[in-house]
Short mmCIF file of C-alpha atoms in Angstrom, two decimals:
data_model
loop_
_atom_site.label_atom_id
_atom_site.label_comp_id
_atom_site.label_asym_id
_atom_site.label_seq_id
_atom_site.Cartn_x
_atom_site.Cartn_y
_atom_site.Cartn_z
CA LEU Z 1 0.90 15.07 6.36
CA VAL Z 2 1.67 14.90 10.16
CA LEU Z 3 5.04 13.36 11.15
CA VAL Z 4 5.58 12.40 15.04
CA ARG Z 5 9.23 12.20 16.10
CA LEU Z 6 9.50 9.92 19.07
CA ILE Z 7 12.78 11.11 20.74
CA ALA Z 8 12.06 10.31 24.40
CA LEU Z 9 14.93 7.81 26.13
CA HIS Z 10 13.22 7.26 29.62
CA THR Z 11 9.79 5.94 30.52
CA GLY Z 12 6.81 8.41 31.92
CA GLN Z 13 5.48 11.68 30.33
CA ALA Z 14 7.50 12.91 27.52
CA ALA Z 15 6.59 16.02 25.28
CA VAL Z 16 6.51 14.97 21.58
CA SER Z 17 6.79 17.49 18.68
CA LEU Z 18 4.07 17.12 15.83
CA ASN Z 19 5.55 18.86 12.64
CA GLN Z 20 2.36 19.18 10.29
CA PHE Z 21 2.95 19.60 6.67
CA SER Z 22 0.10 21.63 5.42
CA GLN Z 23 -0.92 25.18 4.00
CA THR Z 24 -1.26 26.33 7.68
CA GLY Z 25 2.32 25.76 8.67
CA ARG Z 26 1.13 24.98 11.98
CA ARG Z 27 3.23 23.39 14.55
CA ARG Z 28 1.62 21.45 17.38
CA ALA Z 29 2.87 19.78 20.77
CA ALA Z 30 1.59 16.82 22.57
CA VAL Z 31 2.34 14.59 25.75
CA LEU Z 32 2.01 11.07 25.62
CA THR Z 33 3.00 8.43 28.23
CA VAL Z 34 6.30 6.18 27.32
CA LEU Z 35 5.98 2.81 28.16
CA PRO Z 36 9.10 0.40 28.77
CA ARG Z 37 9.82 -1.49 25.73
CA GLU Z 38 8.04 -5.10 25.78
CA THR Z 39 10.23 -8.07 26.49
CA VAL Z 40 9.06 -10.86 24.10
CA PRO Z 41 9.91 -14.53 25.32
CA GLY Z 42 10.52 -17.37 22.58
CA ARG Z 43 11.27 -17.22 19.07
CA PHE Z 44 10.14 -13.36 18.58
CA LYS Z 45 12.99 -10.99 18.16
CA TRP Z 46 10.78 -8.13 19.01
CA ARG Z 47 6.94 -6.61 18.81
CA LEU Z 48 5.84 -3.45 18.21
CA THR Z 49 2.05 -2.73 19.59
CA LEU Z 50 0.35 0.10 17.30
CA PRO Z 51 -2.65 2.38 18.13
CA ASP Z 52 -4.53 1.37 15.06
CA GLN Z 53 -7.01 -1.23 15.24
CA TYR Z 54 -4.97 -3.86 12.71
CA VAL Z 55 -2.44 -3.90 9.95
CA PRO Z 56 -4.51 -4.69 6.77
CA THR Z 57 -1.56 -5.47 4.35
CA ARG Z 58 1.87 -7.14 4.29
CA ALA Z 59 4.73 -5.13 6.20
CA THR Z 60 7.44 -4.39 4.20
CA VAL Z 61 11.56 -4.54 4.83
CA GLY Z 62 14.04 -1.73 3.55
CA PRO Z 63 17.70 -2.31 2.59
CA ASP Z 64 18.67 -1.07 6.14
CA ARG Z 65 16.14 -3.95 7.84
CA ALA Z 66 13.74 -1.14 8.82
CA VAL Z 67 10.33 -2.18 8.88
CA TYR Z 68 7.28 -0.38 7.39
CA ALA Z 69 3.67 -1.10 8.27
CA MET Z 70 0.40 0.63 7.46
CA GLY Z 71 -2.17 0.53 10.03
CA ASN Z 72 -6.19 0.93 9.27
CA TYR Z 73 -6.42 4.42 10.61
CA GLY Z 74 -4.22 5.54 7.92
CA HIS Z 75 -0.83 5.85 9.47
CA ILE Z 76 2.41 4.64 8.10
CA TYR Z 77 4.95 3.37 10.85
CA ALA Z 78 8.73 3.24 10.35
CA ALA Z 79 10.71 0.84 13.08
CA ASN Z 80 14.07 0.55 13.11
CA ALA Z 81 15.84 -3.01 13.01
CA ASP Z 82 15.91 -3.45 16.60
CA GLY Z 83 12.09 -2.32 17.08
CA SER Z 84 12.21 1.09 17.80
CA ILE Z 85 9.99 3.74 16.30
CA ARG Z 86 11.75 5.73 13.67
CA TRP Z 87 8.81 7.98 12.32
CA VAL Z 88 5.08 8.05 12.09
CA ALA Z 89 3.38 9.87 9.10
CA SER Z 90 -0.46 10.51 8.52
CA PRO Z 91 -0.98 11.66 4.96
CA VAL Z 92 -3.59 13.97 4.56
CA ALA Z 93 -5.48 12.16 1.92
CA GLY Z 94 -5.42 8.89 3.78
CA VAL Z 95 -3.67 5.65 3.12
CA SER Z 96 -5.12 2.19 1.39
CA GLY Z 97 -4.31 -0.51 -0.49
CA CYS Z 98 -0.83 -2.19 -0.30
CA LEU Z 99 2.46 -0.85 0.48
CA GLY Z 100 5.45 -1.48 -1.89
CA MET Z 101 9.05 -0.14 -1.99
CA LEU Z 102 10.72 1.51 -4.74
CA PRO Z 103 14.33 0.60 -6.06
CA ASN Z 104 15.59 3.64 -4.01
CA GLY Z 105 13.97 2.47 -0.59
CA ASN Z 106 11.15 4.99 -0.57
CA LEU Z 107 7.48 3.81 -0.10
CA VAL Z 108 4.66 3.60 -2.36
CA VAL Z 109 1.12 3.51 -1.07
CA GLY Z 110 -2.60 4.04 -2.26
CA GLY Z 111 -4.88 6.51 -0.43
CA GLY Z 112 -7.90 8.75 -0.80
CA GLY Z 113 -6.18 10.99 -3.47
CA GLY Z 114 -4.48 8.35 -5.46
CA VAL Z 115 -1.13 6.67 -5.28
CA GLN Z 116 1.68 8.60 -3.36
CA ALA Z 117 5.58 7.90 -2.61
CA LEU Z 118 6.65 8.57 0.99
CA SER Z 119 10.29 8.94 1.85
CA SER Z 120 11.94 6.27 3.86
CA ILE Z 121 13.66 9.05 5.90
CA ASP Z 122 11.00 10.99 7.38
CA GLY Z 123 7.68 9.94 5.87
CA SER Z 124 6.91 13.18 4.02
CA THR Z 125 5.09 12.73 0.89
CA LEU Z 126 7.40 13.04 -2.33
CA TRP Z 127 4.65 12.95 -5.02
CA THR Z 128 1.04 11.90 -5.64
CA PHE Z 129 -0.36 10.75 -8.68
CA PRO Z 130 -4.13 11.62 -8.29
CA LEU Z 131 -6.91 9.13 -9.16
CA GLN Z 132 -10.70 9.83 -8.86
CA THR Z 133 -11.40 6.07 -7.29
CA PRO Z 134 -9.70 3.94 -4.88
CA LEU Z 135 -7.37 1.06 -6.23
CA LEU Z 136 -8.96 -2.49 -6.66
CA ALA Z 137 -5.16 -3.94 -6.19
CA GLY Z 138 -1.84 -2.57 -5.62
CA PRO Z 139 0.22 -0.60 -5.69
CA ASN Z 140 3.26 -2.89 -6.14
CA VAL Z 141 6.72 -2.67 -7.43
CA GLY Z 142 7.44 -4.89 -10.39
CA PRO Z 143 10.75 -6.47 -11.41
CA ASP Z 144 11.27 -3.27 -13.73
CA GLY Z 145 11.20 -1.28 -10.67
CA ASN Z 146 7.86 0.54 -12.03
CA ILE Z 147 4.54 0.89 -10.02
CA TYR Z 148 1.48 -1.25 -10.89
CA ALA Z 149 -2.04 -1.12 -9.80
CA PRO Z 150 -5.56 -0.85 -11.26
CA ASP Z 151 -8.20 1.52 -10.07
CA ASP Z 152 -12.16 0.32 -9.11
CA SER Z 153 -14.83 1.44 -11.36
CA ARG Z 154 -17.26 0.66 -8.40
CA TRP Z 155 -16.73 4.00 -6.73
CA SER Z 156 -16.30 5.97 -9.92
CA GLN Z 157 -16.68 5.85 -13.80
CA SER Z 158 -13.80 8.39 -14.12
CA VAL Z 159 -10.95 5.37 -14.26
CA ILE Z 160 -8.04 4.90 -16.23
CA GLY Z 161 -8.12 0.92 -15.67
CA ALA Z 162 -4.93 -0.84 -14.88
CA PHE Z 163 -1.65 1.56 -15.05
CA ILE Z 164 1.84 1.54 -14.83
CA LEU Z 165 3.70 4.54 -12.97
CA SER Z 166 7.52 5.10 -13.25
CA PRO Z 167 9.37 5.54 -9.65
CA ASN Z 168 8.91 9.34 -10.20
CA GLY Z 169 5.05 9.14 -10.66
CA GLN Z 170 4.81 9.38 -14.30
CA LEU Z 171 1.98 7.40 -15.93
CA LEU Z 172 3.78 4.95 -18.44
CA TRP Z 173 0.68 3.05 -19.54
CA SER Z 174 -3.06 2.63 -18.88
CA GLY Z 175 -5.70 0.34 -19.97
CA GLY Z 176 -9.08 -1.70 -19.39
CA LYS Z 177 -11.85 -1.21 -16.95
CA TYR Z 178 -11.74 -3.10 -13.50
CA TYR Z 179 -14.43 -3.89 -10.78
CA ARG Z 180 -14.54 -5.20 -7.12
CA ARG Z 181 -17.87 -6.15 -5.63
CA GLY Z 182 -18.33 -5.29 -2.16
CA GLY Z 183 -15.14 -2.71 -2.17
CA GLY Z 184 -11.58 -3.06 -1.11
CA TRP Z 185 -12.05 -4.53 2.26
CA THR Z 186 -8.91 -6.62 1.98
CA PRO Z 187 -6.03 -5.02 0.02
CA GLN Z 188 -5.10 -7.33 -3.03
CA GLU Z 189 -1.33 -7.43 -3.79
CA ILE Z 190 -0.18 -7.56 -7.36
CA LYS Z 191 2.11 -10.65 -7.75
CA PHE Z 192 4.65 -10.97 -10.79
CA GLY Z 193 5.88 -13.86 -12.71
CA GLY Z 194 6.16 -15.19 -16.07
CA GLY Z 195 6.72 -11.59 -17.35
CA ASN Z 196 3.20 -10.73 -16.01
CA ALA Z 197 1.53 -8.83 -13.16
CA TYR Z 198 -1.49 -10.68 -11.94
CA PHE Z 199 -4.65 -9.39 -10.14
CA TRP Z 200 -8.26 -10.44 -9.81
CA SER Z 201 -11.21 -8.37 -10.70
CA ASP Z 202 -14.98 -9.05 -10.49
CA TYR Z 203 -17.80 -8.67 -12.95
CA SER Z 204 -19.93 -5.66 -12.70
CA SER Z 205 -23.11 -6.17 -10.63
CA THR Z 206 -24.47 -3.13 -12.94
CA GLY Z 207 -23.95 -5.14 -16.04
CA ASP Z 208 -21.34 -2.77 -17.69
CA PRO Z 209 -20.21 -4.56 -20.86
CA ASP Z 210 -16.74 -2.97 -20.50
CA VAL Z 211 -15.74 -4.46 -17.11
CA LEU Z 212 -13.07 -7.01 -17.40
CA GLY Z 213 -13.67 -9.61 -14.85
CA GLY Z 214 -11.35 -12.84 -14.06
CA VAL Z 215 -7.62 -13.20 -13.39
CA ASN Z 216 -5.69 -10.63 -15.48
CA ALA Z 217 -2.16 -10.96 -16.69
CA ILE Z 218 -0.82 -7.60 -17.35
CA ARG Z 219 2.62 -7.55 -19.32
CA VAL Z 220 5.35 -6.13 -17.30
CA GLY Z 221 5.91 -3.19 -19.39
CA GLY Z 222 2.10 -2.74 -20.53
CA GLY Z 223 -0.59 -4.31 -22.24
CA LEU Z 224 -2.99 -7.06 -21.51
CA ASN Z 225 -1.48 -10.49 -22.02
CA TRP Z 226 -4.32 -12.48 -21.21
CA ARG Z 227 -7.19 -12.92 -19.15
CA VAL Z 228 -9.37 -16.08 -17.75
CA THR Z 229 -12.68 -14.98 -17.66
CA ASP Z 230 -14.24 -17.94 -15.40
CA ALA Z 231 -11.30 -17.80 -12.91
CA VAL Z 232 -13.39 -15.55 -10.22
CA GLY Z 233 -11.07 -16.00 -7.44
CA ILE Z 234 -8.86 -14.15 -4.87
CA MET Z 235 -5.37 -14.02 -4.15
CA PRO Z 236 -3.68 -15.01 -7.51
CA ASP Z 237 0.18 -15.86 -6.99
CA ASP Z 238 2.85 -16.93 -9.40
CA ASN Z 239 4.12 -20.40 -9.75
CA PRO Z 240 7.79 -21.58 -10.00
CA ASN Z 241 6.93 -22.90 -13.55
CA GLY Z 242 6.07 -19.35 -14.92
CA GLY Z 243 2.28 -20.14 -14.14
CA VAL Z 244 -0.18 -18.52 -11.86
CA ALA Z 245 -2.31 -20.21 -9.12
CA LEU Z 246 -5.28 -18.77 -7.20
CA PHE Z 247 -7.97 -19.58 -4.66
CA ARG Z 248 -11.16 -20.44 -6.45
#
C-alpha cells in the first residue's frame, strides 16, 4: 500500500513523501508539479481531475462530506468537502468492484486479493478477506451494516458464491455459485429493498449445472429468497413498493 500525502500550499514544483506500507519498509520521495486549483463556472461547486483514465463506479460520501472515488488504475482518492485531496492510496492487491462505506465511515472495496477495508483517515488497509477470484458484484454495505458480494466462477472454481461479511471482515454466510459472461468490465452494485439484496448473474457458457443465472434476491442476513431464471438483464434496482426493476 502506498499513501501519498499532498501538503503543498503553493503552485510549482513540490516534494512529496511516499510512505510505502510493505515488508521492505521502504520510503520514497518524488517531485510533482502542483497546478492552481481549477475554477469551475456554472453549477459545479468544484471538480477534481484524476490521473486515472476513468472512475468505473459510483463515488461515495462520508459523514464529514469527504468524497471517496476509485480510479481504474487501482487508486483510491479521498477528497475533502472543498475538493482538496486528503489522501491517495494504492493497495498492493489492486482495487475493483464497487466502493462501499461501513457504518463507522471506513471504506470497503474489492480487489485482486479479495475484499478489503480501508481507513477513511489515511487509506491504510485495515483487513482483507481473501478470495480466489474477482467479484461478480459489490461489495456493498446493506441496511444491517454488513457487506454483501458474490464472487465469479468464470475465473476460478474455488468460489464461495454469494457471501456476507461483518464490518470487521468475518464471514457470516455464503452460498450458491454465480457467473458473469465476459468478466466484470462494469462494476455491478448490489441494491437493497424489500428485505433483499439484489444482483444479476449470467448462465455459464461452460454448461456448469450448478451456476445460478438470473436475478437473485439474497435475504438481508443470509439465504437465497428467490431467483427469476429468465430475468437475464443488468442493473437490478429496488422499487418503492418493495419489488425490483431491471433492464432486460
